[in-house]
């Protein structure tokens, strides 16, 4: 018996004898964390994530999609470790840089090495490919350390004229063949990816010319007979068709919103109007989402030029906002904004118009390249990492008949699409705008883009009716329940204003169900929620109190205030409160009103939704903290940090933060672990300290194990690491619930609020009987959730079977499938499931009745 094993057995006996831990209870066939055998869910549990887009899963309009098959053999379970043996991969970044590119490069390198392949950096993009020499260098595991949190691209990017000429591509082919590289991963925009496809199509002819010129041998030509190309889209503009989000877009939105929030404070002080110009020469995505995320008064985008009388409309809109009591105006302009005749609309034009007609003190801020810089957001790190993993698999599985593909985001899933078909649709958008076919351009951008535009128009351009038709007005109450979460206020604002636009009377309830019972209710007007979009916490106040004990008082107040519908924004308590309201209908007819729950919690544990408002903000807070901690460890060397995250029993934050921050381990409740697993992690860190990367980061979900507490793990690491590394611990606590909401949480909350209120208005009309509202069907009490790629309303009663009430989590959680990626990128020897074979399929149109966000 080895000395380490003896110590481990002895240690386990001691702690078990003292009652500090119970021997692990496992069901038959259950694997421990150390083995990390991947348990595949059935197809129906394959939930999908989309940041700003929801459509039918597996579909991209007009584009064939390489979907995944659920096939698995025992041999395939271990195939990934040997998939790359004898192969070589080169990775380059080209065109404009984007935050998150480094995460993709890191994933390509580490997963490539994991599979047994050799991986090469190509520095300075295509120029490095043409020049060769030291521009093409072999990568090591340690060479991509500490690059995850860096903006830009560490391996450099350049515009390359040489590669546009055949002679340049001939030199590039020579450089690849001499190094045995037949797999190329290109991270860039549509121009870069088009160049890669051209390179691939000419490959055979290039090899023939090189062989005739005596620059390569026949044997080298045979070994390099075909070139596999996979593209990853890196562009802050999100202008590439076929993917929900491109690498860098979310980070650019973070930079923009940070600046908008800062400008808002000075604009309020001096009652100024600010015109902010953001990037987007041919795509208005950044401008459009920014306008939704900050509650802008107006936005100009190239895809939808304003009407001919826009100057009059704009000035009327700005003056109305001031009349309602606002001290500022915000106008967002995409750099490519035009009118219907194709004439540019510049920031200076808008400023001069406002000064001339309204006399407002107006300033222009052009954001410029600040949007490209800075630390990548948590989303872009995870997106880049996931795309990098899929890119390696696509390259190594490629054959001469496999078309060049681009890895894109489809909901929660990385999928492969035919590269040139995506490029063609992207070019079709530009052509449609050049031909003044703006409606066609909007459709080509996708349903997500159009829905963003429709919500913006409602909130910014439609005025609440001055007079209301008799019988058309309904009373809807809005409340927050549970712990506060960033984005709650944005959801309330959207709900209130959409309700007012529809002609409804909107009430706000303070302090959740407790306030509803006590009558802490007031009517909200348009200005009541002004400026709420960017504010964190809960302006209405929120408590965890459930309604069951106060049904009588709640029923009385529903009658007193004539409440005909209820929008509940909150976490697990909001969901369980909804279930109690359904039960209470048996005793109290007053509770027979429609209600909808909008999930809002940092824990992301509400059944019926893949995502909750507030989780993205908490995730970015954790990542920022981990970045600073890792930087501290880089200075002191040989130090391991144990970080405790929130989430209750839900390991979402710990897992996703671990993936985004480059953690060595993330302990969660959903994946049971034993003392042997802890010891294995310690030994892993001991080996890591022998490399050039002398630091460690371990995340622990707050309720992952009642015995293996944060203090226990800290003490274990401290004891076992003596003389090798020091240990430190941090409990992040309630800072994860604070702060201004991220662009995603603002945008998501805004559209969830609008969707909920639209549903509510329809459901109230549907439930109107004999002069009163009476709703007692299961579908009159729903959770509005993100499922796969659609926003869907699910009756709370139907979600009961999907809920683990003891631990307050859903029984199935999509993000658990990402945990093997975390382990691989941390250099654990695990088995990666490669059974999801892709095949090309021409897709059908989106199903009717589904709504993208």
CSV table of N, CA, C and O in Angstrom, one decimal, residues 96-104 147-153 187 233-237 246-256 369-377 379-381 383-384:
chain,number,residue,atom,x,y,z
A,96,UNK,N,-11.1,41.9,-37.0
A,96,UNK,CA,-11.2,42.7,-35.8
A,96,UNK,C,-11.2,41.8,-34.6
A,96,UNK,O,-11.8,40.7,-34.6
A,97,UNK,N,-10.6,42.3,-33.5
A,97,UNK,CA,-10.5,41.4,-32.3
A,97,UNK,C,-11.8,41.5,-31.5
A,97,UNK,O,-12.6,42.4,-31.8
A,98,UNK,N,-12.1,40.6,-30.7
A,98,UNK,CA,-13.3,40.5,-29.9
A,98,UNK,C,-13.0,39.8,-28.6
A,98,UNK,O,-12.3,38.8,-28.5
A,99,UNK,N,-13.6,40.4,-27.5
A,99,UNK,CA,-13.4,39.7,-26.2
A,99,UNK,C,-14.0,38.3,-26.2
A,99,UNK,O,-15.1,38.1,-26.7
A,100,UNK,N,-13.2,37.4,-25.7
A,100,UNK,CA,-13.7,36.0,-25.7
A,100,UNK,C,-12.9,35.1,-26.7
A,100,UNK,O,-13.0,33.9,-26.6
A,101,UNK,N,-12.2,35.8,-27.6
A,101,UNK,CA,-11.3,35.0,-28.5
A,101,UNK,C,-10.3,34.2,-27.8
A,101,UNK,O,-10.0,33.0,-28.2
A,102,UNK,N,-9.7,34.8,-26.7
A,102,UNK,CA,-8.7,34.0,-26.0
A,102,UNK,C,-9.3,32.8,-25.3
A,102,UNK,O,-8.6,31.7,-25.2
A,103,UNK,N,-10.5,32.8,-24.9
A,103,UNK,CA,-11.2,31.7,-24.3
A,103,UNK,C,-11.3,30.6,-25.3
A,103,UNK,O,-11.1,29.4,-25.0
A,104,UNK,N,-11.6,31.0,-26.6
A,104,UNK,CA,-11.8,30.0,-27.6
A,104,UNK,C,-10.4,29.4,-28.0
A,104,UNK,O,-10.3,28.2,-28.2
A,147,UNK,N,-5.0,33.4,-19.8
A,147,UNK,CA,-5.5,34.2,-20.9
A,147,UNK,C,-7.0,34.2,-21.0
A,147,UNK,O,-7.5,35.0,-21.7
A,148,UNK,N,-7.6,33.4,-20.1
A,148,UNK,CA,-9.1,33.3,-20.2
A,148,UNK,C,-9.8,34.7,-19.9
A,148,UNK,O,-10.8,35.1,-20.5
A,149,UNK,N,-9.2,35.5,-19.0
A,149,UNK,CA,-9.8,36.7,-18.6
A,149,UNK,C,-9.3,37.9,-19.3
A,149,UNK,O,-9.7,39.1,-19.0
A,150,UNK,N,-8.4,37.7,-20.3
A,150,UNK,CA,-7.8,38.8,-21.1
A,150,UNK,C,-8.7,39.1,-22.3
A,150,UNK,O,-9.2,38.3,-23.0
A,151,UNK,N,-8.9,40.4,-22.5
A,151,UNK,CA,-9.6,40.9,-23.7
A,151,UNK,C,-8.7,40.8,-25.0
A,151,UNK,O,-7.5,40.4,-24.9
A,152,UNK,N,-9.3,41.1,-26.1
A,152,UNK,CA,-8.5,41.1,-27.4
A,152,UNK,C,-8.1,39.6,-27.7
A,152,UNK,O,-8.8,38.7,-27.4
A,153,UNK,N,-7.0,39.5,-28.4
A,153,UNK,CA,-6.5,38.2,-28.8
A,153,UNK,C,-5.0,38.2,-28.5
A,153,UNK,O,-4.2,39.0,-29.1
A,187,UNK,N,-10.8,31.9,-36.2
A,187,UNK,CA,-11.7,32.7,-35.3
A,187,UNK,C,-11.8,34.1,-35.9
A,187,UNK,O,-10.7,34.8,-35.9
A,233,UNK,N,-17.1,32.3,-35.0
A,233,UNK,CA,-17.4,33.7,-35.3
A,233,UNK,C,-17.1,34.6,-34.1
A,233,UNK,O,-17.7,34.5,-33.1
A,234,UNK,N,-16.0,35.5,-34.3
A,234,UNK,CA,-15.7,36.4,-33.4
A,234,UNK,C,-15.9,37.8,-33.9
A,234,UNK,O,-15.3,38.3,-34.8
A,235,UNK,N,-17.0,38.5,-33.4
A,235,UNK,CA,-17.3,39.8,-33.9
A,235,UNK,C,-18.2,40.5,-32.8
A,235,UNK,O,-19.2,39.9,-32.4
A,236,UNK,N,-17.9,41.7,-32.4
A,236,UNK,CA,-18.7,42.3,-31.4
A,236,UNK,C,-20.0,42.8,-32.0
A,236,UNK,O,-21.0,43.1,-31.2
A,237,UNK,N,-20.2,42.9,-33.3
A,237,UNK,CA,-21.4,43.4,-33.9
A,237,UNK,C,-22.5,42.4,-33.9
A,237,UNK,O,-23.7,42.8,-34.1
A,246,UNK,N,-22.4,36.0,-31.4
A,246,UNK,CA,-21.0,35.8,-31.8
A,246,UNK,C,-20.1,36.1,-30.6
A,246,UNK,O,-20.5,36.9,-29.7
A,247,UNK,N,-18.9,35.6,-30.6
A,247,UNK,CA,-18.0,35.8,-29.5
A,247,UNK,C,-17.7,37.3,-29.5
A,247,UNK,O,-17.3,37.9,-30.5
A,248,UNK,N,-17.8,37.9,-28.3
A,248,UNK,CA,-17.5,39.3,-28.1
A,248,UNK,C,-18.7,40.3,-28.0
A,248,UNK,O,-18.5,41.4,-27.4
A,249,UNK,N,-19.8,39.8,-28.5
A,249,UNK,CA,-21.0,40.7,-28.4
A,249,UNK,C,-21.4,41.1,-27.0
A,249,UNK,O,-21.7,42.2,-26.7
A,250,UNK,N,-21.6,40.1,-26.2
A,250,UNK,CA,-22.0,40.3,-24.8
A,250,UNK,C,-21.0,41.2,-24.1
A,250,UNK,O,-21.4,42.1,-23.3
A,251,UNK,N,-19.7,41.0,-24.3
A,251,UNK,CA,-18.7,41.9,-23.6
A,251,UNK,C,-18.8,43.3,-24.1
A,251,UNK,O,-18.7,44.3,-23.3
A,252,UNK,N,-19.0,43.5,-25.4
A,252,UNK,CA,-19.2,44.8,-25.9
A,252,UNK,C,-20.4,45.5,-25.3
A,252,UNK,O,-20.3,46.7,-25.0
A,253,UNK,N,-21.5,44.8,-25.1
A,253,UNK,CA,-22.7,45.4,-24.5
A,253,UNK,C,-22.3,45.8,-23.0
A,253,UNK,O,-22.8,46.8,-22.5
A,254,UNK,N,-21.5,45.0,-22.4
A,254,UNK,CA,-21.1,45.3,-21.0
A,254,UNK,C,-20.4,46.7,-21.0
A,254,UNK,O,-20.6,47.6,-20.1
A,255,UNK,N,-19.4,46.9,-22.0
A,255,UNK,CA,-18.7,48.1,-22.0
A,255,UNK,C,-19.6,49.3,-22.3
A,255,UNK,O,-19.5,50.4,-21.7
A,256,UNK,N,-20.6,49.1,-23.2
A,256,UNK,CA,-21.5,50.2,-23.6
A,256,UNK,C,-22.4,50.6,-22.4
A,256,UNK,O,-22.5,51.7,-22.1
A,369,UNK,N,-13.5,52.4,-30.0
A,369,UNK,CA,-12.9,51.1,-29.8
A,369,UNK,C,-12.9,50.6,-28.3
A,369,UNK,O,-12.4,49.5,-28.0
A,370,UNK,N,-13.4,51.5,-27.4
A,370,UNK,CA,-13.6,51.0,-26.0
A,370,UNK,C,-14.5,49.8,-26.0
A,370,UNK,O,-14.4,49.0,-25.1
A,371,UNK,N,-15.4,49.7,-27.0
A,371,UNK,CA,-16.3,48.6,-27.0
A,371,UNK,C,-15.6,47.2,-27.3
A,371,UNK,O,-16.1,46.2,-26.9
A,372,UNK,N,-14.5,47.3,-27.9
A,372,UNK,CA,-13.7,46.1,-28.2
A,372,UNK,C,-12.8,45.6,-27.0
A,372,UNK,O,-12.4,44.5,-27.0
A,373,UNK,N,-12.6,46.6,-26.1
A,373,UNK,CA,-11.6,46.3,-25.1
A,373,UNK,C,-12.2,45.8,-23.8
A,373,UNK,O,-13.3,45.5,-23.7
A,374,UNK,N,-11.3,45.6,-22.9
A,374,UNK,CA,-11.7,45.1,-21.5
A,374,UNK,C,-11.8,43.6,-21.4
A,374,UNK,O,-11.6,42.9,-22.3
A,375,UNK,N,-12.1,43.3,-20.2
A,375,UNK,CA,-12.3,41.8,-19.8
A,375,UNK,C,-13.5,41.2,-20.4
A,375,UNK,O,-14.6,41.8,-20.4
A,376,UNK,N,-13.4,40.0,-21.0
A,376,UNK,CA,-14.6,39.4,-21.5
A,376,UNK,C,-15.6,39.1,-20.4
A,376,UNK,O,-15.2,38.8,-19.3
A,377,UNK,N,-16.9,39.1,-20.8
A,377,UNK,CA,-17.9,38.8,-19.8
A,377,UNK,C,-17.9,37.3,-19.6
A,377,UNK,O,-17.3,36.5,-20.3
A,379,UNK,N,-20.3,35.3,-20.0
A,379,UNK,CA,-21.0,34.6,-21.1
A,379,UNK,C,-20.0,34.4,-22.3
A,379,UNK,O,-20.0,33.3,-22.9
A,380,UNK,N,-19.2,35.4,-22.6
A,380,UNK,CA,-18.3,35.2,-23.7
A,380,UNK,C,-17.2,34.2,-23.4
A,380,UNK,O,-16.7,33.5,-24.3
A,381,UNK,N,-16.8,34.1,-22.2
A,381,UNK,CA,-15.8,33.1,-21.8
A,381,UNK,C,-16.4,31.7,-22.0
A,381,UNK,O,-15.7,30.8,-22.5
A,383,UNK,N,-19.0,30.9,-23.8
A,383,UNK,CA,-19.3,30.7,-25.3
A,383,UNK,C,-18.0,30.3,-26.0
A,383,UNK,O,-18.0,29.4,-26.8
A,384,UNK,N,-16.9,31.1,-25.8
A,384,UNK,CA,-15.7,30.8,-26.5
A,384,UNK,C,-15.2,29.4,-26.1
A,384,UNK,O,-14.7,28.7,-27.0
